């Protein structure tokens, strides 16, 4: 059963020290506005082009319905120069200096939208100067923000109930992480560091429906918004957040996840040469020479690599599975739920001569094919070195030669960090008839789905 948070509790959350000054409200309908830094369409660090078919209106940020100026133009260049932000027309004539307390949007009051370079965004755009760079910020209502996030995080082929679960998770994540970029003058960025956001240009009707039909709903634990993280596919088992990231999030715990099986990236395989891994380690500050072995020392409850030892010719290091993903490329090494196989070949294969037992004739065999015997019982295959008796005493023959080609093959499952909701698992549950709240409560344990009034 869904609950409704009282307005007193909501205001207590919004105006606590955590949220104070980070959420804004329009005067007449109390819409919540977020500041989203745009990076995807931006081409230059000190200039951006914006467009509107109906001209531009300038508003006061404290009251987005209070129009303070109008610019009769379809194209404006916004330029940061000498620490100040100015608006210019196509002939490089300055319209007005731009205050960081201003908002700019189209003149159309029915559907405010503005084009930033080649993408359309709803509501307003504002700018600030941070580190001598021009920050372009979409000042957008929570629901309009979700319209542009849900399609970037989950495709149009997904079931509506899966999209609803995604919408509630996105809304909750935004609220929980509202101060992530507070020191830089905005709330969230538009890439995967926060949540992928494409503005109006990314929207599709089924995602808009999912947002509208879950309006105001968030996931809570003990009455507070949770860190509603999600990933593409668990590979059959999600994991405990404390084992991967540390900390204490009792709602982010390992669950068996057969719902994710059978979708893309349920199983995958990738192979790296030792040279490739050695170079990537060196680029990341791990100078252990040529990698000769990789060993998984410990795994999580969900089976992910928790501790990995990497041995090189100049030393060794121990890293987490997540760290190894970041070193090798998290879109290439798709998860830390993997096993590792090592394959070795040599430039120089050593041959030795043996004497036959019947006619005392000699023959040549490769040392790699030699076995150690005790009377008539085979004890073991010859190792990397074999000791032999010669007229000068005991000598060693090397079976290893020069390991010119060591390859490590990762057999893996799933895609992403494996914490919280599996998006393909949500799809699998939706296809079986589960509702969005049942999906959310399966992946986030001990939570409630509540409505912000």
Short mmCIF file of C-alpha atoms in Angstrom, two decimals:
data_model
loop_
_atom_site.label_atom_id
_atom_site.label_comp_id
_atom_site.label_asym_id
_atom_site.label_seq_id
_atom_site.Cartn_x
_atom_site.Cartn_y
_atom_site.Cartn_z
CA UNK A 1 0.00 0.00 0.00
CA UNK A 2 1.33 3.42 -0.92
CA UNK A 3 1.57 6.12 1.70
CA UNK A 4 1.46 9.89 1.49
CA UNK A 5 4.10 12.05 3.14
CA UNK A 6 2.54 14.98 4.94
CA UNK A 7 3.36 18.46 3.73
CA UNK A 8 4.99 19.17 7.07
CA UNK A 9 7.44 16.29 6.60
CA UNK A 10 8.13 17.31 3.02
CA UNK A 11 8.91 20.88 4.01
CA UNK A 12 11.10 19.61 6.81
CA UNK A 13 13.08 17.64 4.26
CA UNK A 14 13.27 20.43 1.72
CA UNK A 15 14.35 23.12 4.15
CA UNK A 16 16.73 21.02 6.23
CA UNK A 17 20.43 21.89 6.06
CA UNK A 18 20.80 19.19 3.41
CA UNK A 19 18.34 20.66 0.94
CA UNK A 20 18.18 24.35 1.84
CA UNK A 21 18.71 26.55 -1.16
CA UNK A 22 18.91 23.66 -3.59
CA UNK A 23 15.26 23.32 -4.53
CA UNK A 24 13.24 26.24 -5.87
CA UNK A 25 9.47 26.62 -6.08
CA UNK A 26 7.37 28.56 -8.56
CA UNK A 27 4.93 30.84 -6.78
CA UNK A 28 1.63 29.70 -8.24
CA UNK A 29 1.94 25.92 -8.56
CA UNK A 30 4.79 24.99 -6.22
CA UNK A 31 6.65 23.05 -8.92
CA UNK A 32 10.09 21.93 -7.82
CA UNK A 33 12.93 23.14 -10.05
CA UNK A 34 16.32 21.51 -10.44
CA UNK A 35 19.52 22.98 -11.85
CA UNK A 36 21.01 20.52 -14.35
CA UNK A 37 24.39 21.29 -15.89
CA UNK A 38 24.44 20.54 -19.61
CA UNK A 39 27.57 18.96 -21.06
CA UNK A 40 26.39 16.84 -24.00
CA UNK A 41 25.55 19.64 -26.48
CA UNK A 42 28.27 22.06 -25.31
CA UNK A 43 31.16 22.62 -27.75
CA UNK A 44 33.20 25.44 -26.15
CA UNK A 45 34.17 26.33 -22.59
CA UNK A 46 33.29 30.03 -22.90
CA UNK A 47 30.53 30.24 -25.52
CA UNK A 48 27.21 28.61 -26.36
CA UNK A 49 24.50 29.24 -28.96
CA UNK A 50 20.81 29.19 -28.02
CA UNK A 51 17.75 29.36 -30.27
CA UNK A 52 14.03 30.11 -30.00
CA UNK A 53 11.36 30.42 -32.70
CA UNK A 54 9.32 32.90 -30.63
CA UNK A 55 12.03 35.16 -29.22
CA UNK A 56 13.56 35.11 -25.75
CA UNK A 57 12.12 36.24 -22.43
CA UNK A 58 14.29 37.02 -19.42
CA UNK A 59 12.95 36.08 -15.97
CA UNK A 60 13.93 36.51 -12.35
CA UNK A 61 15.09 33.17 -10.88
CA UNK A 62 13.20 33.84 -7.65
CA UNK A 63 9.97 34.09 -9.63
CA UNK A 64 10.18 32.27 -12.98
CA UNK A 65 6.84 33.78 -14.02
CA UNK A 66 8.04 37.37 -13.61
CA UNK A 67 9.22 38.49 -17.08
CA UNK A 68 11.71 41.32 -16.78
CA UNK A 69 12.83 41.71 -20.40
CA UNK A 70 12.20 40.44 -23.91
CA UNK A 71 14.67 39.92 -26.79
CA UNK A 72 13.21 39.87 -30.28
CA UNK A 73 15.64 37.41 -31.87
CA UNK A 74 15.80 33.75 -32.82
CA UNK A 75 19.48 33.18 -32.08
CA UNK A 76 21.67 34.41 -29.24
CA UNK A 77 25.34 33.76 -28.48
CA UNK A 78 26.13 33.59 -24.78
CA UNK A 79 29.76 34.47 -24.10
CA UNK A 80 31.90 34.45 -20.96
CA UNK A 81 34.62 37.10 -21.21
CA UNK A 82 36.64 38.81 -18.48
CA UNK A 83 34.54 37.05 -15.84
CA UNK A 84 31.22 38.42 -17.14
CA UNK A 85 28.43 36.73 -19.10
CA UNK A 86 26.93 38.65 -22.03
CA UNK A 87 24.28 37.99 -24.69
CA UNK A 88 25.07 38.85 -28.33
CA UNK A 89 23.09 38.83 -31.58
CA UNK A 90 24.28 37.33 -34.87
CA UNK A 91 26.15 40.54 -35.72
CA UNK A 92 28.01 40.44 -32.41
CA UNK A 93 26.01 43.32 -30.94
CA UNK A 94 25.50 42.97 -27.21
CA UNK A 95 21.90 42.74 -25.99
CA UNK A 96 22.43 42.81 -22.23
CA UNK A 97 24.86 41.59 -19.60
CA UNK A 98 23.44 38.41 -18.04
CA UNK A 99 23.13 38.09 -14.27
CA UNK A 100 23.44 34.64 -12.70
CA UNK A 101 20.07 35.39 -11.05
CA UNK A 102 18.36 35.51 -14.47
CA UNK A 103 16.59 32.79 -16.41
CA UNK A 104 16.05 32.76 -20.15
CA UNK A 105 13.46 30.86 -22.17
CA UNK A 106 11.18 31.15 -25.17
CA UNK A 107 8.48 33.80 -25.15
CA UNK A 108 5.79 31.13 -25.59
CA UNK A 109 4.00 30.84 -22.25
CA UNK A 110 2.18 27.61 -23.18
CA UNK A 111 5.28 25.49 -23.76
CA UNK A 112 8.54 26.98 -22.64
CA UNK A 113 11.45 25.40 -24.47
CA UNK A 114 14.80 26.52 -25.72
CA UNK A 115 17.34 25.00 -28.08
CA UNK A 116 20.92 24.74 -26.80
CA UNK A 117 23.22 24.12 -29.77
CA UNK A 118 21.42 21.13 -31.36
CA UNK A 119 19.14 19.96 -28.51
CA UNK A 120 15.83 21.22 -27.14
CA UNK A 121 15.23 21.61 -23.39
CA UNK A 122 12.08 22.39 -21.45
CA UNK A 123 11.53 25.34 -19.08
CA UNK A 124 14.53 27.67 -18.65
CA UNK A 125 18.26 28.03 -19.20
CA UNK A 126 20.64 29.94 -16.97
CA UNK A 127 24.41 30.35 -16.83
CA UNK A 128 27.16 30.77 -14.29
CA UNK A 129 30.90 31.30 -14.25
CA UNK A 130 32.73 28.50 -12.46
CA UNK A 131 36.51 28.22 -12.69
CA UNK A 132 36.57 30.69 -15.60
CA UNK A 133 34.32 28.37 -17.59
CA UNK A 134 30.76 28.97 -18.70
CA UNK A 135 28.34 26.55 -17.06
CA UNK A 136 25.14 26.09 -19.07
CA UNK A 137 22.31 25.05 -16.71
CA UNK A 138 18.81 23.81 -17.48
CA UNK A 139 16.44 25.15 -14.81
CA UNK A 140 13.75 22.51 -15.09
CA UNK A 141 10.86 21.05 -13.09
CA UNK A 142 11.35 17.63 -11.56
CA UNK A 143 8.85 15.92 -13.88
CA UNK A 144 10.27 17.59 -16.99
CA UNK A 145 13.72 16.46 -15.84
CA UNK A 146 12.41 12.90 -15.58
CA UNK A 147 10.94 13.16 -19.08
CA UNK A 148 14.52 13.56 -20.33
CA UNK A 149 16.19 11.00 -18.04
CA UNK A 150 13.96 7.93 -18.20
CA UNK A 151 14.38 7.56 -22.01
CA UNK A 152 18.18 7.82 -21.68
CA UNK A 153 18.29 5.21 -18.94
CA UNK A 154 15.68 2.77 -20.30
CA UNK A 155 14.62 2.31 -23.93
CA UNK A 156 11.23 2.49 -25.59
CA UNK A 157 11.08 -1.32 -25.96
CA UNK A 158 10.69 -1.72 -22.17
CA UNK A 159 7.32 -2.46 -20.60
CA UNK A 160 5.41 0.44 -19.03
CA UNK A 161 5.67 -1.04 -15.51
CA UNK A 162 9.46 -1.27 -15.88
CA UNK A 163 9.52 2.35 -17.09
CA UNK A 164 7.40 3.36 -14.08
CA UNK A 165 9.87 1.65 -11.74
CA UNK A 166 12.67 3.51 -13.52
CA UNK A 167 10.82 6.84 -13.18
CA UNK A 168 10.36 6.41 -9.42
CA UNK A 169 14.00 5.36 -9.01
CA UNK A 170 15.21 8.37 -11.06
CA UNK A 171 13.06 10.80 -9.05
CA UNK A 172 14.30 9.32 -5.77
CA UNK A 173 17.93 9.35 -6.88
CA UNK A 174 17.65 13.01 -7.90
CA UNK A 175 16.19 13.98 -4.54
CA UNK A 176 18.79 11.96 -2.59
CA UNK A 177 21.70 13.45 -4.59
CA UNK A 178 20.35 17.00 -4.77
CA UNK A 179 23.56 18.50 -3.34
CA UNK A 180 26.01 16.51 -5.45
CA UNK A 181 27.30 19.63 -7.26
CA UNK A 182 26.20 22.30 -4.80
CA UNK A 183 29.65 23.91 -4.63
CA UNK A 184 29.62 24.38 -8.42
CA UNK A 185 26.25 26.16 -8.48
CA UNK A 186 23.97 23.41 -9.75
CA UNK A 187 22.32 20.19 -8.53
CA UNK A 188 23.12 17.44 -11.02
CA UNK A 189 24.98 16.98 -14.31
CA UNK A 190 23.53 15.41 -17.46
CA UNK A 191 25.87 12.40 -17.76
CA UNK A 192 26.27 9.08 -15.95
CA UNK A 193 28.15 10.71 -13.07
CA UNK A 194 24.65 11.69 -11.95
CA UNK A 195 21.99 10.46 -14.39
CA UNK A 196 21.96 10.53 -18.18
CA UNK A 197 19.70 13.41 -19.27
CA UNK A 198 18.92 14.35 -22.87
CA UNK A 199 16.28 17.02 -22.46
CA UNK A 200 13.30 17.26 -24.78
CA UNK A 201 15.21 15.72 -27.67
CA UNK A 202 15.28 12.34 -25.89
CA UNK A 203 11.62 12.08 -24.91
CA UNK A 204 9.14 9.42 -26.03
CA UNK A 205 5.47 9.05 -25.12
CA UNK A 206 5.68 5.82 -23.11
CA UNK A 207 8.34 7.32 -20.81
CA UNK A 208 6.27 10.51 -20.34
CA UNK A 209 3.30 8.32 -19.41
CA UNK A 210 5.45 6.44 -16.87
CA UNK A 211 6.51 9.72 -15.24
CA UNK A 212 2.98 11.14 -15.19
CA UNK A 213 1.42 7.99 -13.75
CA UNK A 214 3.96 7.93 -10.88
CA UNK A 215 3.91 11.69 -10.25
CA UNK A 216 5.58 12.61 -6.96
CA UNK A 217 6.30 9.02 -5.95
CA UNK A 218 9.64 8.23 -4.31
CA UNK A 219 11.26 5.27 -2.55
CA UNK A 220 11.89 5.73 1.18
CA UNK A 221 13.59 3.81 3.97
CA UNK A 222 12.67 4.87 7.49
CA UNK A 223 10.84 7.84 5.98
CA UNK A 224 13.80 9.22 4.00
CA UNK A 225 14.59 9.05 0.26
CA UNK A 226 17.02 6.24 -0.58
CA UNK A 227 20.06 6.24 -2.83
CA UNK A 228 18.13 4.50 -5.60
CA UNK A 229 21.04 3.23 -7.69
CA UNK A 230 20.41 0.90 -10.61
CA UNK A 231 22.35 -0.97 -13.29
CA UNK A 232 21.70 -2.63 -16.64
CA UNK A 233 21.78 -6.34 -15.76
CA UNK A 234 22.75 -8.26 -12.63
CA UNK A 235 23.72 -11.46 -14.46
CA UNK A 236 21.58 -13.49 -12.06
CA UNK A 237 22.43 -11.98 -8.66
CA UNK A 238 22.62 -8.44 -7.30
CA UNK A 239 25.05 -7.60 -4.51
CA UNK A 240 25.50 -5.93 -1.15
CA UNK A 241 26.49 -2.29 -1.49
CA UNK A 242 28.76 -2.48 1.56
CA UNK A 243 30.86 -5.20 -0.13
CA UNK A 244 31.35 -3.19 -3.32
CA UNK A 245 31.37 0.42 -2.10
CA UNK A 246 31.50 0.22 1.69
CA UNK A 247 29.14 2.24 3.89
CA UNK A 248 25.80 1.13 5.28
CA UNK A 249 22.73 1.03 3.04
CA UNK A 250 20.50 -1.72 4.46
CA UNK A 251 18.11 -1.49 1.50
CA UNK A 252 20.90 -2.24 -1.05
CA UNK A 253 21.45 -5.93 -0.34
CA UNK A 254 22.11 -9.02 -2.45
CA UNK A 255 19.11 -10.74 -4.05
CA UNK A 256 18.91 -13.72 -6.37
CA UNK A 257 17.80 -12.34 -9.72
CA UNK A 258 16.65 -14.93 -12.24
CA UNK A 259 14.55 -12.16 -13.85
CA UNK A 260 17.72 -10.74 -15.46
CA UNK A 261 18.70 -14.00 -17.15
CA UNK A 262 18.16 -14.33 -20.88
CA UNK A 263 18.51 -10.63 -21.68
CA UNK A 264 21.49 -8.89 -23.35
CA UNK A 265 24.78 -9.32 -21.48
CA UNK A 266 23.49 -12.21 -19.37
CA UNK A 267 26.75 -13.88 -20.44
CA UNK A 268 29.78 -12.37 -22.13
CA UNK A 269 33.45 -13.05 -22.73
CA UNK A 270 36.39 -10.71 -23.32
CA UNK A 271 40.08 -11.45 -23.73
CA UNK A 272 43.11 -9.21 -23.05
CA UNK A 273 46.77 -9.79 -23.76
CA UNK A 274 49.19 -9.35 -20.88
CA UNK A 275 50.70 -6.43 -22.80
CA UNK A 276 47.31 -4.65 -22.91
CA UNK A 277 46.69 -5.13 -19.21
CA UNK A 278 50.25 -4.13 -18.30
CA UNK A 279 49.92 -0.88 -20.25
CA UNK A 280 46.53 -0.01 -18.78
CA UNK A 281 47.79 -0.71 -15.26
CA UNK A 282 50.82 1.48 -15.86
CA UNK A 283 48.58 4.29 -17.16
CA UNK A 284 46.59 4.03 -13.92
CA UNK A 285 49.68 4.24 -11.69
CA UNK A 286 50.32 0.53 -11.13
CA UNK A 287 53.86 -0.02 -12.42
CA UNK A 288 54.29 -3.75 -11.79
CA UNK A 289 55.93 -4.59 -15.10
CA UNK A 290 54.74 -7.31 -17.45
CA UNK A 291 51.68 -9.05 -16.03
CA UNK A 292 52.23 -12.77 -15.53
CA UNK A 293 49.17 -13.77 -13.50
CA UNK A 294 45.81 -12.54 -12.21
CA UNK A 295 44.14 -14.25 -9.25
CA UNK A 296 40.72 -13.65 -7.65
CA UNK A 297 41.34 -13.72 -3.89
CA UNK A 298 37.81 -13.06 -2.60
CA UNK A 299 34.27 -12.78 -3.92
CA UNK A 300 31.09 -11.11 -2.68
CA UNK A 301 27.86 -12.83 -1.70
CA UNK A 302 26.64 -12.32 -5.26
CA UNK A 303 29.82 -13.86 -6.71
CA UNK A 304 31.56 -10.68 -7.86
CA UNK A 305 35.33 -10.30 -7.66
CA UNK A 306 36.00 -8.46 -4.42
CA UNK A 307 39.80 -8.71 -4.25
CA UNK A 308 42.08 -9.42 -7.19
CA UNK A 309 45.84 -9.96 -7.07
CA UNK A 310 47.76 -8.97 -10.20
CA UNK A 311 51.33 -10.29 -10.41
CA UNK A 312 53.94 -8.69 -12.63
CA UNK A 313 57.66 -8.97 -13.33
CA UNK A 314 58.34 -5.90 -11.15
CA UNK A 315 55.90 -6.53 -8.32
CA UNK A 316 52.23 -7.09 -7.63
CA UNK A 317 49.12 -5.19 -6.59
CA UNK A 318 45.69 -5.94 -5.16
CA UNK A 319 42.63 -4.17 -6.57
CA UNK A 320 38.87 -4.53 -6.31
CA UNK A 321 36.76 -5.84 -9.15
CA UNK A 322 35.26 -2.39 -9.67
CA UNK A 323 38.75 -0.87 -9.84
CA UNK A 324 39.87 -3.39 -12.42
CA UNK A 325 36.79 -2.50 -14.48
CA UNK A 326 37.71 1.18 -14.40
CA UNK A 327 41.31 0.34 -15.40
CA UNK A 328 40.38 -1.94 -18.32
CA UNK A 329 37.24 0.01 -19.31
CA UNK A 330 33.90 -0.44 -17.61
CA UNK A 331 32.06 -0.78 -20.93
CA UNK A 332 34.50 -3.51 -22.00
CA UNK A 333 34.85 -5.45 -18.74
CA UNK A 334 31.10 -5.20 -18.27
CA UNK A 335 30.83 -6.30 -14.65
CA UNK A 336 32.92 -7.72 -11.83
CA UNK A 337 30.95 -10.97 -11.92
CA UNK A 338 33.54 -13.02 -13.80
CA UNK A 339 36.05 -15.87 -13.74
CA UNK A 340 39.50 -15.66 -15.33
CA UNK A 341 41.33 -18.16 -17.54
CA UNK A 342 45.03 -17.76 -18.33
CA UNK A 343 46.55 -18.98 -21.61
CA UNK A 344 50.32 -19.02 -22.20
CA UNK A 345 52.36 -19.61 -25.35
CA UNK A 346 56.13 -19.32 -25.84
CA UNK A 347 58.53 -18.08 -28.45
CA UNK A 348 61.11 -20.76 -27.66
CA UNK A 349 59.93 -24.32 -27.14
CA UNK A 350 62.76 -26.38 -25.63
CA UNK A 351 63.52 -29.83 -27.04
CA UNK A 352 65.48 -32.50 -25.17
CA UNK A 353 66.83 -35.89 -26.25
CA UNK A 354 65.77 -39.08 -24.52
CA UNK A 355 67.10 -42.62 -24.78
CA UNK A 356 64.68 -45.40 -25.59
CA UNK A 357 64.57 -48.30 -23.14
CA UNK A 358 64.74 -51.12 -25.74
CA UNK A 359 67.30 -50.19 -28.37
CA UNK A 360 69.14 -47.28 -26.71
CA UNK A 361 68.24 -45.01 -29.66
CA UNK A 362 67.72 -41.30 -28.99
CA UNK A 363 64.74 -39.18 -29.96
CA UNK A 364 63.82 -35.53 -29.57
CA UNK A 365 60.79 -34.45 -27.55
CA UNK A 366 59.52 -31.10 -26.37
CA UNK A 367 60.07 -30.46 -22.69
CA UNK A 368 56.46 -29.32 -22.40
CA UNK A 369 55.42 -32.90 -23.27
CA UNK A 370 57.64 -34.55 -20.64
CA UNK A 371 56.14 -36.24 -17.58
CA UNK A 372 57.85 -37.14 -14.32
CA UNK A 373 57.53 -40.82 -13.39
CA UNK A 374 58.23 -42.84 -10.26
CA UNK A 375 58.92 -46.42 -11.39
CA UNK A 376 55.90 -46.98 -13.66
CA UNK A 377 53.52 -44.39 -12.16
CA UNK A 378 53.16 -40.91 -13.68
CA UNK A 379 53.67 -38.42 -10.87
CA UNK A 380 53.14 -35.07 -12.66
CA UNK A 381 53.71 -33.16 -15.85
CA UNK A 382 57.05 -31.37 -16.03
CA UNK A 383 56.85 -27.85 -14.62
CA UNK A 384 58.44 -24.64 -15.81
CA UNK A 385 61.87 -26.01 -14.81
CA UNK A 386 63.14 -29.59 -14.77
CA UNK A 387 66.29 -30.79 -12.97
CA UNK A 388 68.54 -33.27 -14.79
CA UNK A 389 71.79 -35.05 -13.85
CA UNK A 390 74.76 -34.42 -16.15
CA UNK A 391 78.46 -35.22 -15.90
CA UNK A 392 78.87 -31.80 -14.24
CA UNK A 393 76.18 -32.44 -11.64
CA UNK A 394 72.54 -31.28 -11.38
CA UNK A 395 71.40 -28.74 -13.97
CA UNK A 396 68.01 -27.10 -14.69
CA UNK A 397 66.24 -26.89 -17.99
CA UNK A 398 63.71 -24.10 -18.37
CA UNK A 399 60.34 -25.08 -19.79
CA UNK A 400 59.10 -21.52 -19.96
CA UNK A 401 61.26 -19.89 -22.57
CA UNK A 402 60.10 -16.30 -23.12
CA UNK A 403 56.37 -15.88 -22.32
CA UNK A 404 55.71 -13.76 -25.37
CA UNK A 405 51.95 -14.29 -25.44
CA UNK A 406 49.99 -14.46 -22.20
CA UNK A 407 46.25 -13.87 -22.54
CA UNK A 408 43.60 -13.54 -19.86
CA UNK A 409 40.02 -14.42 -20.78
CA UNK A 410 37.20 -13.10 -18.60
CA UNK A 411 33.97 -15.11 -18.65
CA UNK A 412 31.38 -12.78 -17.15
CA UNK A 413 27.73 -12.17 -16.43
CA UNK A 414 25.69 -8.96 -16.29
CA UNK A 415 26.48 -5.33 -17.03
CA UNK A 416 27.12 -2.66 -14.41
CA UNK A 417 27.96 -2.53 -10.72
CA UNK A 418 25.24 -4.99 -9.69
CA UNK A 419 23.80 -2.86 -6.87
CA UNK A 420 20.09 -2.02 -6.52
CA UNK A 421 17.62 -2.43 -9.37
CA UNK A 422 18.54 -4.43 -12.45
CA UNK A 423 16.91 -2.68 -15.41
CA UNK A 424 16.62 -5.85 -17.47
CA UNK A 425 15.43 -7.64 -14.34
CA UNK A 426 12.69 -5.01 -14.04
CA UNK A 427 11.79 -5.73 -17.65
CA UNK A 428 11.64 -9.45 -16.94
CA UNK A 429 9.37 -8.87 -13.94
CA UNK A 430 7.11 -6.51 -15.91
CA UNK A 431 6.76 -9.09 -18.68
CA UNK A 432 5.57 -11.58 -16.04
CA UNK A 433 2.91 -9.16 -14.81
CA UNK A 434 4.60 -7.56 -11.77
CA UNK A 435 3.70 -3.93 -11.03
CA UNK A 436 6.26 -1.15 -10.70
CA UNK A 437 6.02 -1.04 -6.88
CA UNK A 438 6.51 -4.82 -6.67
CA UNK A 439 9.58 -4.47 -8.88
CA UNK A 440 11.03 -1.72 -6.69
CA UNK A 441 10.40 -3.61 -3.46
CA UNK A 442 12.08 -6.70 -4.89
CA UNK A 443 15.34 -4.91 -5.62
CA UNK A 444 15.32 -2.40 -2.72
CA UNK A 445 14.63 -4.24 0.53
CA UNK A 446 12.55 -2.87 3.41
CA UNK A 447 11.43 0.22 1.50
CA UNK A 448 8.10 2.04 1.03
CA UNK A 449 6.74 3.81 -2.05
CA UNK A 450 5.47 7.17 -0.87
CA UNK A 451 4.06 10.27 -2.54
CA UNK A 452 5.40 13.79 -2.15
CA UNK A 453 2.37 16.06 -1.71
#
